[in-house]
Amino acid sequence: MNTGMLWFDNDPKADIVSKISKAMEYYQKKYGQKPNLIYINPGLKIDPPAKASGFDILTDHMILPDHFWVGVKGYSS
């Protein structure tokens, strides 16, 4: 993924799944395309860790805690 949207969510009451869902819904509304790839901080735990509901979840140490890099795999501008 060369381009994407950085999403920040530090709501302590929300779980990781709801945070990802909000980020993906916003991306789709803003860009008119459903994202299929999200990068998260390696410290976040999610089941299943690699794939869920038609999108890939990858970890990268460059992603700060409470941040999510959302986008479309294979898209390049």
JSON list of C-alpha atoms in Angstrom, two decimals:
[
{"chain": "A", "resi": 1, "resn": "MET", "atom": "CA", "xyz": [0.00, 0.00, 0.00]},
{"chain": "A", "resi": 2, "resn": "ASN", "atom": "CA", "xyz": [1.59, 3.26, -1.12]},
{"chain": "A", "resi": 3, "resn": "THR", "atom": "CA", "xyz": [-1.19, 5.59, -0.02]},
{"chain": "A", "resi": 4, "resn": "GLY", "atom": "CA", "xyz": [-3.71, 5.38, 2.75]},
{"chain": "A", "resi": 5, "resn": "MET", "atom": "CA", "xyz": [-5.32, 7.18, 5.63]},
{"chain": "A", "resi": 6, "resn": "LEU", "atom": "CA", "xyz": [-3.87, 7.49, 9.10]},
{"chain": "A", "resi": 7, "resn": "TRP", "atom": "CA", "xyz": [-6.51, 7.08, 11.80]},
{"chain": "A", "resi": 8, "resn": "PHE", "atom": "CA", "xyz": [-6.08, 7.90, 15.49]},
{"chain": "A", "resi": 9, "resn": "ASP", "atom": "CA", "xyz": [-8.36, 6.47, 18.18]},
{"chain": "A", "resi": 10, "resn": "ASN", "atom": "CA", "xyz": [-7.33, 6.49, 21.82]},
{"chain": "A", "resi": 11, "resn": "ASP", "atom": "CA", "xyz": [-10.77, 5.81, 23.32]},
{"chain": "A", "resi": 12, "resn": "PRO", "atom": "CA", "xyz": [-9.99, 3.62, 26.35]},
{"chain": "A", "resi": 13, "resn": "LYS", "atom": "CA", "xyz": [-13.56, 2.24, 26.40]},
{"chain": "A", "resi": 14, "resn": "ALA", "atom": "CA", "xyz": [-13.51, 1.00, 22.80]},
{"chain": "A", "resi": 15, "resn": "ASP", "atom": "CA", "xyz": [-12.04, -2.36, 21.86]},
{"chain": "A", "resi": 16, "resn": "ILE", "atom": "CA", "xyz": [-9.69, -2.86, 18.92]},
{"chain": "A", "resi": 17, "resn": "VAL", "atom": "CA", "xyz": [-12.39, -4.30, 16.67]},
{"chain": "A", "resi": 18, "resn": "SER", "atom": "CA", "xyz": [-14.67, -1.28, 17.06]},
{"chain": "A", "resi": 19, "resn": "LYS", "atom": "CA", "xyz": [-11.74, 1.09, 16.50]},
{"chain": "A", "resi": 20, "resn": "ILE", "atom": "CA", "xyz": [-10.86, -0.68, 13.25]},
{"chain": "A", "resi": 21, "resn": "SER", "atom": "CA", "xyz": [-14.51, -0.70, 12.18]},
{"chain": "A", "resi": 22, "resn": "LYS", "atom": "CA", "xyz": [-14.82, 3.06, 12.71]},
{"chain": "A", "resi": 23, "resn": "ALA", "atom": "CA", "xyz": [-11.64, 3.72, 10.76]},
{"chain": "A", "resi": 24, "resn": "MET", "atom": "CA", "xyz": [-12.75, 1.53, 7.86]},
{"chain": "A", "resi": 25, "resn": "GLU", "atom": "CA", "xyz": [-16.25, 3.08, 7.75]},
{"chain": "A", "resi": 26, "resn": "TYR", "atom": "CA", "xyz": [-14.76, 6.57, 7.66]},
{"chain": "A", "resi": 27, "resn": "TYR", "atom": "CA", "xyz": [-12.32, 5.59, 4.90]},
{"chain": "A", "resi": 28, "resn": "GLN", "atom": "CA", "xyz": [-15.15, 4.21, 2.77]},
{"chain": "A", "resi": 29, "resn": "LYS", "atom": "CA", "xyz": [-17.29, 7.34, 3.24]},
{"chain": "A", "resi": 30, "resn": "LYS", "atom": "CA", "xyz": [-14.39, 9.67, 2.51]},
{"chain": "A", "resi": 31, "resn": "TYR", "atom": "CA", "xyz": [-12.83, 7.88, -0.48]},
{"chain": "A", "resi": 32, "resn": "GLY", "atom": "CA", "xyz": [-15.78, 5.88, -1.86]},
{"chain": "A", "resi": 33, "resn": "GLN", "atom": "CA", "xyz": [-13.89, 2.62, -1.75]},
{"chain": "A", "resi": 34, "resn": "LYS", "atom": "CA", "xyz": [-13.86, -0.13, 0.83]},
{"chain": "A", "resi": 35, "resn": "PRO", "atom": "CA", "xyz": [-10.40, -0.59, 2.36]},
{"chain": "A", "resi": 36, "resn": "ASN", "atom": "CA", "xyz": [-8.90, -4.08, 2.37]},
{"chain": "A", "resi": 37, "resn": "LEU", "atom": "CA", "xyz": [-5.69, -3.51, 4.31]},
{"chain": "A", "resi": 38, "resn": "ILE", "atom": "CA", "xyz": [-4.93, -2.07, 7.72]},
{"chain": "A", "resi": 39, "resn": "TYR", "atom": "CA", "xyz": [-1.63, -1.74, 9.56]},
{"chain": "A", "resi": 40, "resn": "ILE", "atom": "CA", "xyz": [-1.59, -1.69, 13.35]},
{"chain": "A", "resi": 41, "resn": "ASN", "atom": "CA", "xyz": [1.06, -1.43, 16.04]},
{"chain": "A", "resi": 42, "resn": "PRO", "atom": "CA", "xyz": [2.53, -4.86, 16.95]},
{"chain": "A", "resi": 43, "resn": "GLY", "atom": "CA", "xyz": [1.51, -4.28, 20.58]},
{"chain": "A", "resi": 44, "resn": "LEU", "atom": "CA", "xyz": [-2.18, -4.50, 19.70]},
{"chain": "A", "resi": 45, "resn": "LYS", "atom": "CA", "xyz": [-3.69, -7.94, 19.97]},
{"chain": "A", "resi": 46, "resn": "ILE", "atom": "CA", "xyz": [-6.50, -9.02, 17.64]},
{"chain": "A", "resi": 47, "resn": "ASP", "atom": "CA", "xyz": [-7.99, -12.41, 16.77]},
{"chain": "A", "resi": 48, "resn": "PRO", "atom": "CA", "xyz": [-7.45, -13.55, 14.12]},
{"chain": "A", "resi": 49, "resn": "PRO", "atom": "CA", "xyz": [-4.24, -11.56, 13.71]},
{"chain": "A", "resi": 50, "resn": "ALA", "atom": "CA", "xyz": [-3.74, -11.94, 9.97]},
{"chain": "A", "resi": 51, "resn": "LYS", "atom": "CA", "xyz": [-7.14, -11.69, 8.28]},
{"chain": "A", "resi": 52, "resn": "ALA", "atom": "CA", "xyz": [-10.68, -10.76, 9.28]},
{"chain": "A", "resi": 53, "resn": "SER", "atom": "CA", "xyz": [-13.86, -10.11, 7.30]},
{"chain": "A", "resi": 54, "resn": "GLY", "atom": "CA", "xyz": [-12.28, -9.60, 3.89]},
{"chain": "A", "resi": 55, "resn": "PHE", "atom": "CA", "xyz": [-9.38, -7.38, 4.85]},
{"chain": "A", "resi": 56, "resn": "ASP", "atom": "CA", "xyz": [-5.80, -8.01, 5.87]},
{"chain": "A", "resi": 57, "resn": "ILE", "atom": "CA", "xyz": [-4.42, -6.86, 9.20]},
{"chain": "A", "resi": 58, "resn": "LEU", "atom": "CA", "xyz": [-0.66, -6.43, 9.31]},
{"chain": "A", "resi": 59, "resn": "THR", "atom": "CA", "xyz": [1.63, -5.10, 12.01]},
{"chain": "A", "resi": 60, "resn": "ASP", "atom": "CA", "xyz": [4.41, -2.58, 11.62]},
{"chain": "A", "resi": 61, "resn": "HIS", "atom": "CA", "xyz": [6.57, -1.06, 14.33]},
{"chain": "A", "resi": 62, "resn": "MET", "atom": "CA", "xyz": [6.36, 2.31, 12.52]},
{"chain": "A", "resi": 63, "resn": "ILE", "atom": "CA", "xyz": [2.66, 2.54, 13.40]},
{"chain": "A", "resi": 64, "resn": "LEU", "atom": "CA", "xyz": [2.29, 4.26, 16.76]},
{"chain": "A", "resi": 65, "resn": "PRO", "atom": "CA", "xyz": [-0.04, 2.89, 19.43]},
{"chain": "A", "resi": 66, "resn": "ASP", "atom": "CA", "xyz": [-3.66, 4.00, 18.93]},
{"chain": "A", "resi": 67, "resn": "HIS", "atom": "CA", "xyz": [-2.96, 4.70, 15.23]},
{"chain": "A", "resi": 68, "resn": "PHE", "atom": "CA", "xyz": [-4.16, 2.72, 12.21]},
{"chain": "A", "resi": 69, "resn": "TRP", "atom": "CA", "xyz": [-2.97, 2.96, 8.61]},
{"chain": "A", "resi": 70, "resn": "VAL", "atom": "CA", "xyz": [-5.99, 2.13, 6.43]},
{"chain": "A", "resi": 71, "resn": "GLY", "atom": "CA", "xyz": [-6.03, 1.68, 2.67]},
{"chain": "A", "resi": 72, "resn": "VAL", "atom": "CA", "xyz": [-6.38, -0.51, -0.37]},
{"chain": "A", "resi": 73, "resn": "LYS", "atom": "CA", "xyz": [-3.81, -3.20, -1.13]},
{"chain": "A", "resi": 74, "resn": "GLY", "atom": "CA", "xyz": [-2.18, -2.76, -4.51]},
{"chain": "A", "resi": 75, "resn": "TYR", "atom": "CA", "xyz": [-3.32, 0.83, -5.00]},
{"chain": "A", "resi": 76, "resn": "SER", "atom": "CA", "xyz": [-0.67, 3.22, -6.20]},
{"chain": "A", "resi": 77, "resn": "SER", "atom": "CA", "xyz": [-0.98, 6.86, -7.18]}
]
